[in-house]
Structures are given as C-alpha cells and as structure tokens.
C-alpha cells in the first residue's frame, strides 16, 4: 500500500500530528512543519474543523476554543504548500462532511479520528473520494472496527473503487494514555483483518511507538509540538518536542532495519560462520582401502564443507577406494 509515494511494505511512515498545537497561529503551524521535516518525519497532520458541525451550541467554552484554533480553507492550502516545499506529506483529519472534498484535493490520504470511527456518513464520504484512509480505532472493540471496515468497503464498491487502501490505526483515546493501558498487543488482533497496521500514540515518551513497529505497525502517528510548555493547552504536554521526534524517527528506522523483511534464509553475515559451525561426516578412525563402511565408521565434526549430516546413506555399504585417517572428511572420490 502506498501513501503519497511512501510504500508501506518497504518503510514505516512517521506522521507528526501537529493537530491543534498551532492554536490558530498559521506562522507557528508553518514552523512546526519545518521542524517536523528536519526531525525526519515524512508527513505532518492537522485537524480540519468546522466548530458548529462538531460541538453542540450548549458548549460555549469548547466552541470558542475551536473557533480560535480552526484553520480556513486558505490556511490549509498555504500549509499544504509549505509541506511540499520541505518535502513532507500534508495530511489532515476531517471533523465534518464539508471538509471531505477539500481535503481529498489537498491530501494523499484522509485520517479518521477515533471519535468518528462509528460516524458512518463520514466514513462513507471519505471512502468515496478514492483516497486511502487511516482509521483510528480508539474507543471501540474488534466488532466496531469490523463495522467501520465494512462501511468503507461498501462505499468503495458503490463507487466502483476496487480498494483505495485502508490502514487500521491502534489507538487508545486517553490524553495521555497510561502505559499499562497502551495495550499494544491489540495490533496482533487487528492483523487478523488483513489490513496494514498503524499506531496513533498518546503515551508520553517514544517507547510505545517504537514497540508498535516491532508488532507490525507501518504508520506511526505522534503528537508534535514546539515545546511541551508552550501553553496550557492539553495536547502540548503529551506531544513530542523536536528533539523527541528526531529520536523517535531514528529509533523507528533502527527498528525497521532490525526487523528486516521477515523471510527466513541464510543471511550474508552468516556465511563464514556456517562453514565453521556446521559439521561434515568424517572417518571415526583410521580405515584401510577396501573397507566396507557402516555407521560405526562415521562421526560428525566441524568444519562443514564435506558431506553433511543426513547424507550418511551415500557412504554406508560402500567400500573405500583408498585408506583414510581418523577425522578425514568423506568425499565421493574416497569410494569404489
């Protein structure tokens, strides 16, 4: 599966989730894009909000905050250009139906928040754009995830889309997530749905994100801020700062390298060891020419390179064409 040219079969996509950490300051948002690129993230992600289409009118404080943080369509276009200039993908989460089409025009994939993984009209509208979907799976069980997947697949089918791509993002919607509730092993359960996996991390620190890669995550999303002490807004404290994001990227790449391709084979670095550590079938004692070999005449010693264990039947019952000394590795030239 590809997202904006990143082949998830070959590399882990690290997404710096800027979210609302810009707090409505478009200049700070652009600064964060640049810092994310410098840290090695391949993508940045924002949140696209129409406050009145997200929060009820009897929540005035929340509405006021969202109005302050909300980015206009022109802001999105500006940030998408900034991301392109520094070589990172621009992603965002639509929190209303009105944002689906504008984001489909700007983003190589759409992210669905955990709070909306049961908002079926939003799932259907996102799927019908034909863009890949990153689906956060917080606040639900496997059955809930399966219902969301079915809705997306149905919407694809209705539009004649074969498979636009769907990443199942393990997520625990607690800010921050206590380590004992991170439940990273859920990735193993999500893998039974035969979709690429990801992890949207709300723990403090970077250990969980790196462990998620070892469990199969191919997309890692981590909240990102210029400083954990930037303001009283909650998300800063649970976000990675530039130094932490840089370390996260390095450790994810290290984990990716260590995991390899998963195909069991003799590795190039083992080849010399394999000769030294494997055994050959050798003479157990001095044996004269004409002697007919039986199992008691054979033993198995290092190094390899001669007949290997399991090839004894090529020797037993055969007579020697020449005498051999104890420890001699048998070869076909030794036999009549």
mmCIF file of C-alpha atoms in Angstrom:
data_model
loop_
_atom_site.group_PDB
_atom_site.id
_atom_site.type_symbol
_atom_site.label_atom_id
_atom_site.label_comp_id
_atom_site.label_asym_id
_atom_site.label_seq_id
_atom_site.Cartn_x
_atom_site.Cartn_y
_atom_site.Cartn_z
ATOM 1 C CA UNK A 1 0.000 0.000 0.000
ATOM 2 C CA UNK A 2 1.258 3.484 -0.894
ATOM 3 C CA UNK A 3 0.526 6.815 0.756
ATOM 4 C CA UNK A 4 1.830 9.734 -1.242
ATOM 5 C CA UNK A 5 4.680 7.700 -2.685
ATOM 6 C CA UNK A 6 5.622 6.027 0.609
ATOM 7 C CA UNK A 7 5.427 2.257 0.132
ATOM 8 C CA UNK A 8 4.320 0.865 3.490
ATOM 9 C CA UNK A 9 5.698 -2.544 2.551
ATOM 10 C CA UNK A 10 9.175 -1.009 2.445
ATOM 11 C CA UNK A 11 9.180 1.695 5.105
ATOM 12 C CA UNK A 12 7.322 2.900 8.150
ATOM 13 C CA UNK A 13 5.546 6.212 7.648
ATOM 14 C CA UNK A 14 6.151 8.577 10.585
ATOM 15 C CA UNK A 15 3.453 11.243 10.885
ATOM 16 C CA UNK A 16 3.978 14.314 13.066
ATOM 17 C CA UNK A 17 0.488 15.067 14.381
ATOM 18 C CA UNK A 18 0.507 18.843 14.736
ATOM 19 C CA UNK A 19 -3.252 18.746 15.244
ATOM 20 C CA UNK A 20 -4.247 21.929 17.037
ATOM 21 C CA UNK A 21 -0.857 22.598 18.639
ATOM 22 C CA UNK A 22 -0.557 25.684 16.431
ATOM 23 C CA UNK A 23 -3.529 27.123 18.390
ATOM 24 C CA UNK A 24 -4.672 29.056 15.332
ATOM 25 C CA UNK A 25 -1.278 30.680 14.642
ATOM 26 C CA UNK A 26 -0.583 29.927 10.975
ATOM 27 C CA UNK A 27 3.029 31.067 11.344
ATOM 28 C CA UNK A 28 3.591 28.591 14.164
ATOM 29 C CA UNK A 29 1.929 25.895 12.068
ATOM 30 C CA UNK A 30 4.449 26.530 9.274
ATOM 31 C CA UNK A 31 7.320 26.489 11.761
ATOM 32 C CA UNK A 32 6.132 23.117 13.066
ATOM 33 C CA UNK A 33 6.019 21.733 9.526
ATOM 34 C CA UNK A 34 9.642 22.716 9.029
ATOM 35 C CA UNK A 35 10.722 21.275 12.370
ATOM 36 C CA UNK A 36 8.917 18.006 11.638
ATOM 37 C CA UNK A 37 10.734 17.722 8.319
ATOM 38 C CA UNK A 38 14.090 18.438 9.994
ATOM 39 C CA UNK A 39 13.368 15.681 12.530
ATOM 40 C CA UNK A 40 12.831 13.164 9.724
ATOM 41 C CA UNK A 41 9.051 12.759 9.715
ATOM 42 C CA UNK A 42 7.644 12.036 6.251
ATOM 43 C CA UNK A 43 4.241 13.594 6.934
ATOM 44 C CA UNK A 44 2.520 16.223 9.041
ATOM 45 C CA UNK A 45 -1.114 16.083 10.043
ATOM 46 C CA UNK A 46 -3.595 18.736 11.059
ATOM 47 C CA UNK A 47 -7.249 18.772 12.097
ATOM 48 C CA UNK A 48 -9.906 20.314 9.861
ATOM 49 C CA UNK A 49 -12.747 21.597 11.987
ATOM 50 C CA UNK A 50 -15.993 23.444 11.408
ATOM 51 C CA UNK A 51 -16.777 24.128 15.079
ATOM 52 C CA UNK A 52 -20.573 24.350 14.732
ATOM 53 C CA UNK A 53 -20.564 20.999 12.931
ATOM 54 C CA UNK A 54 -18.624 19.296 15.696
ATOM 55 C CA UNK A 55 -19.794 20.653 19.083
ATOM 56 C CA UNK A 56 -23.323 21.365 20.349
ATOM 57 C CA UNK A 57 -24.303 25.009 20.942
ATOM 58 C CA UNK A 58 -24.596 24.458 24.693
ATOM 59 C CA UNK A 59 -20.784 24.037 24.883
ATOM 60 C CA UNK A 60 -19.737 27.708 24.555
ATOM 61 C CA UNK A 61 -16.229 27.363 26.009
ATOM 62 C CA UNK A 62 -15.345 24.500 23.703
ATOM 63 C CA UNK A 63 -16.838 26.279 20.708
ATOM 64 C CA UNK A 64 -14.817 29.399 21.484
ATOM 65 C CA UNK A 65 -11.591 27.404 21.653
ATOM 66 C CA UNK A 66 -12.305 25.580 18.405
ATOM 67 C CA UNK A 67 -13.150 28.832 16.626
ATOM 68 C CA UNK A 68 -9.774 30.178 17.746
ATOM 69 C CA UNK A 69 -7.933 27.085 16.533
ATOM 70 C CA UNK A 70 -9.880 26.445 13.311
ATOM 71 C CA UNK A 71 -7.992 26.778 10.030
ATOM 72 C CA UNK A 72 -9.638 28.206 6.931
ATOM 73 C CA UNK A 73 -9.506 26.563 3.524
ATOM 74 C CA UNK A 74 -6.923 29.172 2.504
ATOM 75 C CA UNK A 75 -4.861 28.248 5.597
ATOM 76 C CA UNK A 76 -4.969 24.610 4.553
ATOM 77 C CA UNK A 77 -3.765 25.458 1.064
ATOM 78 C CA UNK A 78 -0.929 27.558 2.478
ATOM 79 C CA UNK A 79 0.138 24.777 4.839
ATOM 80 C CA UNK A 80 -0.029 22.181 2.065
ATOM 81 C CA UNK A 81 2.337 24.363 0.014
ATOM 82 C CA UNK A 82 4.665 24.723 2.987
ATOM 83 C CA UNK A 83 4.710 20.949 3.465
ATOM 84 C CA UNK A 84 5.503 20.408 -0.199
ATOM 85 C CA UNK A 85 8.361 22.906 -0.035
ATOM 86 C CA UNK A 86 10.093 20.977 2.758
ATOM 87 C CA UNK A 87 9.305 17.554 1.292
ATOM 88 C CA UNK A 88 6.721 16.156 3.697
ATOM 89 C CA UNK A 89 3.201 14.908 3.041
ATOM 90 C CA UNK A 90 0.297 17.079 4.126
ATOM 91 C CA UNK A 91 -2.497 15.200 5.905
ATOM 92 C CA UNK A 92 -5.496 16.251 7.917
ATOM 93 C CA UNK A 93 -8.477 14.808 9.756
ATOM 94 C CA UNK A 94 -11.918 15.958 8.564
ATOM 95 C CA UNK A 95 -14.239 16.513 11.502
ATOM 96 C CA UNK A 96 -17.248 17.263 9.326
ATOM 97 C CA UNK A 97 -18.633 16.238 5.977
ATOM 98 C CA UNK A 98 -17.919 19.662 4.486
ATOM 99 C CA UNK A 99 -14.163 19.084 4.840
ATOM 100 C CA UNK A 100 -14.058 15.780 2.944
ATOM 101 C CA UNK A 101 -13.799 17.102 -0.610
ATOM 102 C CA UNK A 102 -11.395 19.996 0.121
ATOM 103 C CA UNK A 103 -9.023 17.625 1.932
ATOM 104 C CA UNK A 104 -9.277 14.984 -0.789
ATOM 105 C CA UNK A 105 -7.966 17.649 -3.164
ATOM 106 C CA UNK A 106 -5.024 18.524 -0.883
ATOM 107 C CA UNK A 107 -4.069 15.278 0.895
ATOM 108 C CA UNK A 108 -2.783 11.918 -0.383
ATOM 109 C CA UNK A 109 -4.829 10.181 2.348
ATOM 110 C CA UNK A 110 -7.576 11.022 4.839
ATOM 111 C CA UNK A 111 -7.327 10.358 8.560
ATOM 112 C CA UNK A 112 -10.466 9.435 10.505
ATOM 113 C CA UNK A 113 -10.375 10.188 14.232
ATOM 114 C CA UNK A 114 -11.353 7.562 16.785
ATOM 115 C CA UNK A 115 -14.354 9.638 17.811
ATOM 116 C CA UNK A 116 -15.722 9.251 14.293
ATOM 117 C CA UNK A 117 -14.987 5.576 13.598
ATOM 118 C CA UNK A 118 -18.715 4.997 14.098
ATOM 119 C CA UNK A 119 -19.809 8.121 12.154
ATOM 120 C CA UNK A 120 -20.907 6.097 9.158
ATOM 121 C CA UNK A 121 -21.812 9.008 6.843
ATOM 122 C CA UNK A 122 -18.319 10.454 7.324
ATOM 123 C CA UNK A 123 -16.698 7.065 6.677
ATOM 124 C CA UNK A 124 -18.730 6.608 3.501
ATOM 125 C CA UNK A 125 -17.944 10.105 2.225
ATOM 126 C CA UNK A 126 -14.222 9.662 2.903
ATOM 127 C CA UNK A 127 -14.161 6.281 1.169
ATOM 128 C CA UNK A 128 -15.981 7.579 -1.888
ATOM 129 C CA UNK A 129 -13.182 10.082 -2.576
ATOM 130 C CA UNK A 130 -10.936 7.167 -3.504
ATOM 131 C CA UNK A 131 -8.212 8.380 -1.148
ATOM 132 C CA UNK A 132 -6.517 5.905 1.209
ATOM 133 C CA UNK A 133 -7.886 6.066 4.745
ATOM 134 C CA UNK A 134 -6.047 5.989 8.057
ATOM 135 C CA UNK A 135 -8.677 4.787 10.514
ATOM 136 C CA UNK A 136 -8.075 5.311 14.218
ATOM 137 C CA UNK A 137 -9.661 2.534 16.257
ATOM 138 C CA UNK A 138 -9.876 4.033 19.744
ATOM 139 C CA UNK A 139 -12.983 3.645 21.919
ATOM 140 C CA UNK A 140 -14.259 0.516 20.192
ATOM 141 C CA UNK A 141 -13.763 -3.248 20.070
ATOM 142 C CA UNK A 142 -12.912 -5.540 17.164
ATOM 143 C CA UNK A 143 -16.567 -5.724 16.175
ATOM 144 C CA UNK A 144 -16.703 -1.927 15.933
ATOM 145 C CA UNK A 145 -13.587 -1.895 13.782
ATOM 146 C CA UNK A 146 -15.107 -4.534 11.508
ATOM 147 C CA UNK A 147 -18.277 -2.473 11.095
ATOM 148 C CA UNK A 148 -16.220 0.545 10.078
ATOM 149 C CA UNK A 149 -14.189 -1.537 7.621
ATOM 150 C CA UNK A 150 -17.387 -2.943 6.120
ATOM 151 C CA UNK A 151 -18.823 0.561 5.666
ATOM 152 C CA UNK A 152 -15.653 1.721 3.898
ATOM 153 C CA UNK A 153 -15.524 -1.338 1.655
ATOM 154 C CA UNK A 154 -19.221 -0.948 0.800
ATOM 155 C CA UNK A 155 -18.687 2.699 -0.131
ATOM 156 C CA UNK A 156 -15.785 1.701 -2.378
ATOM 157 C CA UNK A 157 -17.931 -0.909 -4.069
ATOM 158 C CA UNK A 158 -20.752 1.568 -4.682
ATOM 159 C CA UNK A 159 -18.289 3.885 -6.443
ATOM 160 C CA UNK A 160 -16.617 1.095 -8.405
ATOM 161 C CA UNK A 161 -13.401 1.503 -6.398
ATOM 162 C CA UNK A 162 -11.532 -1.772 -6.052
ATOM 163 C CA UNK A 163 -9.516 -0.910 -2.921
ATOM 164 C CA UNK A 164 -8.199 2.574 -2.211
ATOM 165 C CA UNK A 165 -6.169 1.413 0.801
ATOM 166 C CA UNK A 166 -7.023 1.288 4.487
ATOM 167 C CA UNK A 167 -4.682 1.396 7.487
ATOM 168 C CA UNK A 168 -6.061 0.294 10.853
ATOM 169 C CA UNK A 169 -4.514 2.545 13.490
ATOM 170 C CA UNK A 170 -4.458 1.157 17.012
ATOM 171 C CA UNK A 171 -5.278 3.990 19.373
ATOM 172 C CA UNK A 172 -6.253 4.490 22.998
ATOM 173 C CA UNK A 173 -8.195 7.723 23.303
ATOM 174 C CA UNK A 174 -6.805 8.913 26.627
ATOM 175 C CA UNK A 175 -4.612 12.018 26.812
ATOM 176 C CA UNK A 176 -2.107 10.934 27.931
ATOM 177 C CA UNK A 177 -2.570 7.163 27.773
ATOM 178 C CA UNK A 178 -1.317 5.350 30.909
ATOM 179 C CA UNK A 179 1.413 2.845 29.904
ATOM 180 C CA UNK A 180 -0.499 -0.046 31.466
ATOM 181 C CA UNK A 181 -3.420 0.724 29.139
ATOM 182 C CA UNK A 182 -1.488 1.214 25.897
ATOM 183 C CA UNK A 183 -2.392 -2.393 25.006
ATOM 184 C CA UNK A 184 -0.011 -2.611 22.067
ATOM 185 C CA UNK A 185 -0.732 -6.315 21.616
ATOM 186 C CA UNK A 186 -4.049 -5.262 20.066
ATOM 187 C CA UNK A 187 -2.040 -4.849 16.877
ATOM 188 C CA UNK A 188 -1.882 -8.645 16.717
ATOM 189 C CA UNK A 189 -5.682 -8.821 16.872
ATOM 190 C CA UNK A 190 -6.111 -6.087 14.273
ATOM 191 C CA UNK A 191 -3.758 -8.009 11.970
ATOM 192 C CA UNK A 192 -6.450 -10.691 11.621
ATOM 193 C CA UNK A 193 -8.398 -8.205 9.455
ATOM 194 C CA UNK A 194 -5.646 -8.380 6.814
ATOM 195 C CA UNK A 195 -5.111 -4.645 6.526
ATOM 196 C CA UNK A 196 -1.906 -2.625 7.044
ATOM 197 C CA UNK A 197 -1.484 -1.561 10.654
ATOM 198 C CA UNK A 198 -0.620 1.703 12.319
ATOM 199 C CA UNK A 199 -0.408 3.231 15.765
ATOM 200 C CA UNK A 200 -1.662 6.614 16.888
ATOM 201 C CA UNK A 201 0.318 7.191 20.065
ATOM 202 C CA UNK A 202 -0.957 9.183 23.026
ATOM 203 C CA UNK A 203 1.505 7.888 25.609
ATOM 204 C CA UNK A 204 4.226 10.109 26.977
ATOM 205 C CA UNK A 205 7.651 9.374 25.559
ATOM 206 C CA UNK A 206 8.504 7.389 22.437
ATOM 207 C CA UNK A 207 8.914 3.799 23.646
ATOM 208 C CA UNK A 208 5.378 2.737 22.719
ATOM 209 C CA UNK A 209 5.726 3.985 19.150
ATOM 210 C CA UNK A 210 8.936 2.023 18.617
ATOM 211 C CA UNK A 211 7.452 -1.143 20.138
ATOM 212 C CA UNK A 212 4.437 -0.775 17.847
ATOM 213 C CA UNK A 213 6.753 -1.056 14.841
ATOM 214 C CA UNK A 214 8.032 -4.372 16.203
ATOM 215 C CA UNK A 215 4.400 -5.537 16.402
ATOM 216 C CA UNK A 216 3.721 -4.695 12.774
ATOM 217 C CA UNK A 217 2.742 -1.011 12.643
ATOM 218 C CA UNK A 218 3.615 0.562 9.291
ATOM 219 C CA UNK A 219 2.317 4.036 10.167
ATOM 220 C CA UNK A 220 3.304 5.805 13.376
ATOM 221 C CA UNK A 221 1.478 8.983 14.349
ATOM 222 C CA UNK A 222 2.818 11.039 17.240
ATOM 223 C CA UNK A 223 1.545 14.390 18.505
ATOM 224 C CA UNK A 224 4.137 17.091 17.864
ATOM 225 C CA UNK A 225 4.709 20.479 19.493
ATOM 226 C CA UNK A 226 7.322 23.194 19.505
ATOM 227 C CA UNK A 227 7.505 22.909 23.306
ATOM 228 C CA UNK A 228 5.687 20.891 25.940
ATOM 229 C CA UNK A 229 5.411 24.127 27.941
ATOM 230 C CA UNK A 230 4.147 26.258 25.050
ATOM 231 C CA UNK A 231 0.769 26.912 26.714
ATOM 232 C CA UNK A 232 -1.831 25.355 28.978
ATOM 233 C CA UNK A 233 -3.478 23.604 26.010
ATOM 234 C CA UNK A 234 -3.529 19.917 26.995
ATOM 235 C CA UNK A 235 -2.044 18.449 23.829
ATOM 236 C CA UNK A 236 1.375 20.094 24.253
ATOM 237 C CA UNK A 237 2.203 18.055 27.339
ATOM 238 C CA UNK A 238 1.586 14.680 25.656
ATOM 239 C CA UNK A 239 3.323 15.655 22.405
ATOM 240 C CA UNK A 240 6.873 15.014 21.266
ATOM 241 C CA UNK A 241 9.037 18.110 21.016
ATOM 242 C CA UNK A 242 11.543 18.415 18.127
ATOM 243 C CA UNK A 243 14.302 16.523 19.950
ATOM 244 C CA UNK A 244 11.956 13.685 20.901
ATOM 245 C CA UNK A 245 10.547 13.436 17.389
ATOM 246 C CA UNK A 246 14.066 13.225 15.971
ATOM 247 C CA UNK A 247 14.867 10.417 18.410
ATOM 248 C CA UNK A 248 11.588 8.670 17.601
ATOM 249 C CA UNK A 249 12.359 8.730 13.884
ATOM 250 C CA UNK A 250 15.866 7.367 14.470
ATOM 251 C CA UNK A 251 14.583 4.543 16.671
ATOM 252 C CA UNK A 252 11.754 3.678 14.265
ATOM 253 C CA UNK A 253 14.277 3.448 11.421
ATOM 254 C CA UNK A 254 16.544 1.308 13.609
ATOM 255 C CA UNK A 255 13.598 -0.983 14.438
ATOM 256 C CA UNK A 256 12.678 -1.189 10.757
ATOM 257 C CA UNK A 257 16.262 -2.174 9.885
ATOM 258 C CA UNK A 258 16.447 -4.759 12.672
ATOM 259 C CA UNK A 259 13.109 -6.339 11.685
ATOM 260 C CA UNK A 260 14.211 -6.883 8.086
ATOM 261 C CA UNK A 261 11.887 -8.493 5.565
ATOM 262 C CA UNK A 262 10.769 -11.458 7.682
ATOM 263 C CA UNK A 263 11.929 -14.091 5.148
ATOM 264 C CA UNK A 264 13.914 -16.869 6.842
ATOM 265 C CA UNK A 265 17.135 -17.604 4.980
ATOM 266 C CA UNK A 266 20.907 -17.803 5.394
ATOM 267 C CA UNK A 267 21.984 -14.194 5.852
ATOM 268 C CA UNK A 268 25.147 -12.942 4.141
ATOM 269 C CA UNK A 269 26.795 -12.225 7.501
ATOM 270 C CA UNK A 270 26.297 -15.915 8.480
ATOM 271 C CA UNK A 271 28.059 -17.486 5.523
ATOM 272 C CA UNK A 272 31.546 -17.743 7.019
ATOM 273 C CA UNK A 273 30.099 -18.880 10.354
ATOM 274 C CA UNK A 274 28.018 -21.504 8.579
ATOM 275 C CA UNK A 275 31.158 -23.176 7.196
ATOM 276 C CA UNK A 276 32.927 -23.077 10.559
ATOM 277 C CA UNK A 277 29.947 -24.117 12.714
ATOM 278 C CA UNK A 278 28.367 -26.804 10.519
ATOM 279 C CA UNK A 279 29.620 -30.399 10.619
ATOM 280 C CA UNK A 280 30.924 -32.775 7.966
ATOM 281 C CA UNK A 281 30.727 -36.583 8.011
ATOM 282 C CA UNK A 282 34.251 -37.801 8.788
ATOM 283 C CA UNK A 283 36.053 -41.061 9.498
ATOM 284 C CA UNK A 284 35.709 -42.132 13.137
ATOM 285 C CA UNK A 285 39.109 -43.912 12.969
ATOM 286 C CA UNK A 286 41.816 -44.898 10.510
ATOM 287 C CA UNK A 287 40.232 -47.097 7.814
ATOM 288 C CA UNK A 288 42.051 -49.189 5.171
ATOM 289 C CA UNK A 289 41.370 -49.307 1.442
ATOM 290 C CA UNK A 290 38.638 -51.836 0.611
ATOM 291 C CA UNK A 291 36.892 -51.431 3.956
ATOM 292 C CA UNK A 292 33.088 -51.532 3.683
ATOM 293 C CA UNK A 293 31.638 -48.607 5.633
ATOM 294 C CA UNK A 294 28.971 -48.911 8.313
ATOM 295 C CA UNK A 295 27.545 -46.358 10.735
ATOM 296 C CA UNK A 296 30.154 -47.067 13.390
ATOM 297 C CA UNK A 297 32.862 -45.890 10.977
ATOM 298 C CA UNK A 298 31.356 -42.402 10.811
ATOM 299 C CA UNK A 299 31.363 -39.370 13.073
ATOM 300 C CA UNK A 300 30.460 -35.733 12.629
ATOM 301 C CA UNK A 301 32.921 -32.902 13.152
ATOM 302 C CA UNK A 302 33.379 -29.271 12.270
ATOM 303 C CA UNK A 303 34.037 -27.556 9.888
ATOM 304 C CA UNK A 304 31.413 -28.046 7.213
ATOM 305 C CA UNK A 305 32.189 -28.282 3.522
ATOM 306 C CA UNK A 306 32.145 -32.071 3.119
ATOM 307 C CA UNK A 307 29.173 -34.419 3.097
ATOM 308 C CA UNK A 308 26.783 -33.014 5.661
ATOM 309 C CA UNK A 309 24.727 -34.794 8.325
ATOM 310 C CA UNK A 310 21.820 -36.514 6.638
ATOM 311 C CA UNK A 311 23.927 -37.855 3.749
ATOM 312 C CA UNK A 312 25.167 -40.936 5.592
ATOM 313 C CA UNK A 313 23.298 -43.199 3.155
ATOM 314 C CA UNK A 314 25.752 -42.141 0.449
ATOM 315 C CA UNK A 315 28.527 -43.871 2.439
ATOM 316 C CA UNK A 316 27.056 -46.811 4.355
ATOM 317 C CA UNK A 317 27.530 -50.094 2.461
ATOM 318 C CA UNK A 318 30.164 -48.620 0.131
ATOM 319 C CA UNK A 319 33.814 -49.755 0.112
ATOM 320 C CA UNK A 320 36.761 -47.402 0.282
ATOM 321 C CA UNK A 321 38.892 -46.910 -2.826
ATOM 322 C CA UNK A 322 41.745 -45.728 -0.612
ATOM 323 C CA UNK A 323 42.667 -45.656 3.035
ATOM 324 C CA UNK A 324 41.660 -42.679 5.153
ATOM 325 C CA UNK A 325 42.789 -41.394 8.538
ATOM 326 C CA UNK A 326 40.603 -40.523 11.521
ATOM 327 C CA UNK A 327 38.894 -37.177 11.024
ATOM 328 C CA UNK A 328 39.106 -37.335 7.239
ATOM 329 C CA UNK A 329 36.005 -35.680 5.670
ATOM 330 C CA UNK A 330 34.489 -38.162 3.258
ATOM 331 C CA UNK A 331 34.138 -37.330 -0.433
ATOM 332 C CA UNK A 332 32.838 -39.354 -3.368
ATOM 333 C CA UNK A 333 36.443 -39.800 -4.597
ATOM 334 C CA UNK A 334 37.120 -41.942 -1.488
ATOM 335 C CA UNK A 335 34.651 -44.619 -2.633
ATOM 336 C CA UNK A 336 34.823 -47.510 -5.078
#
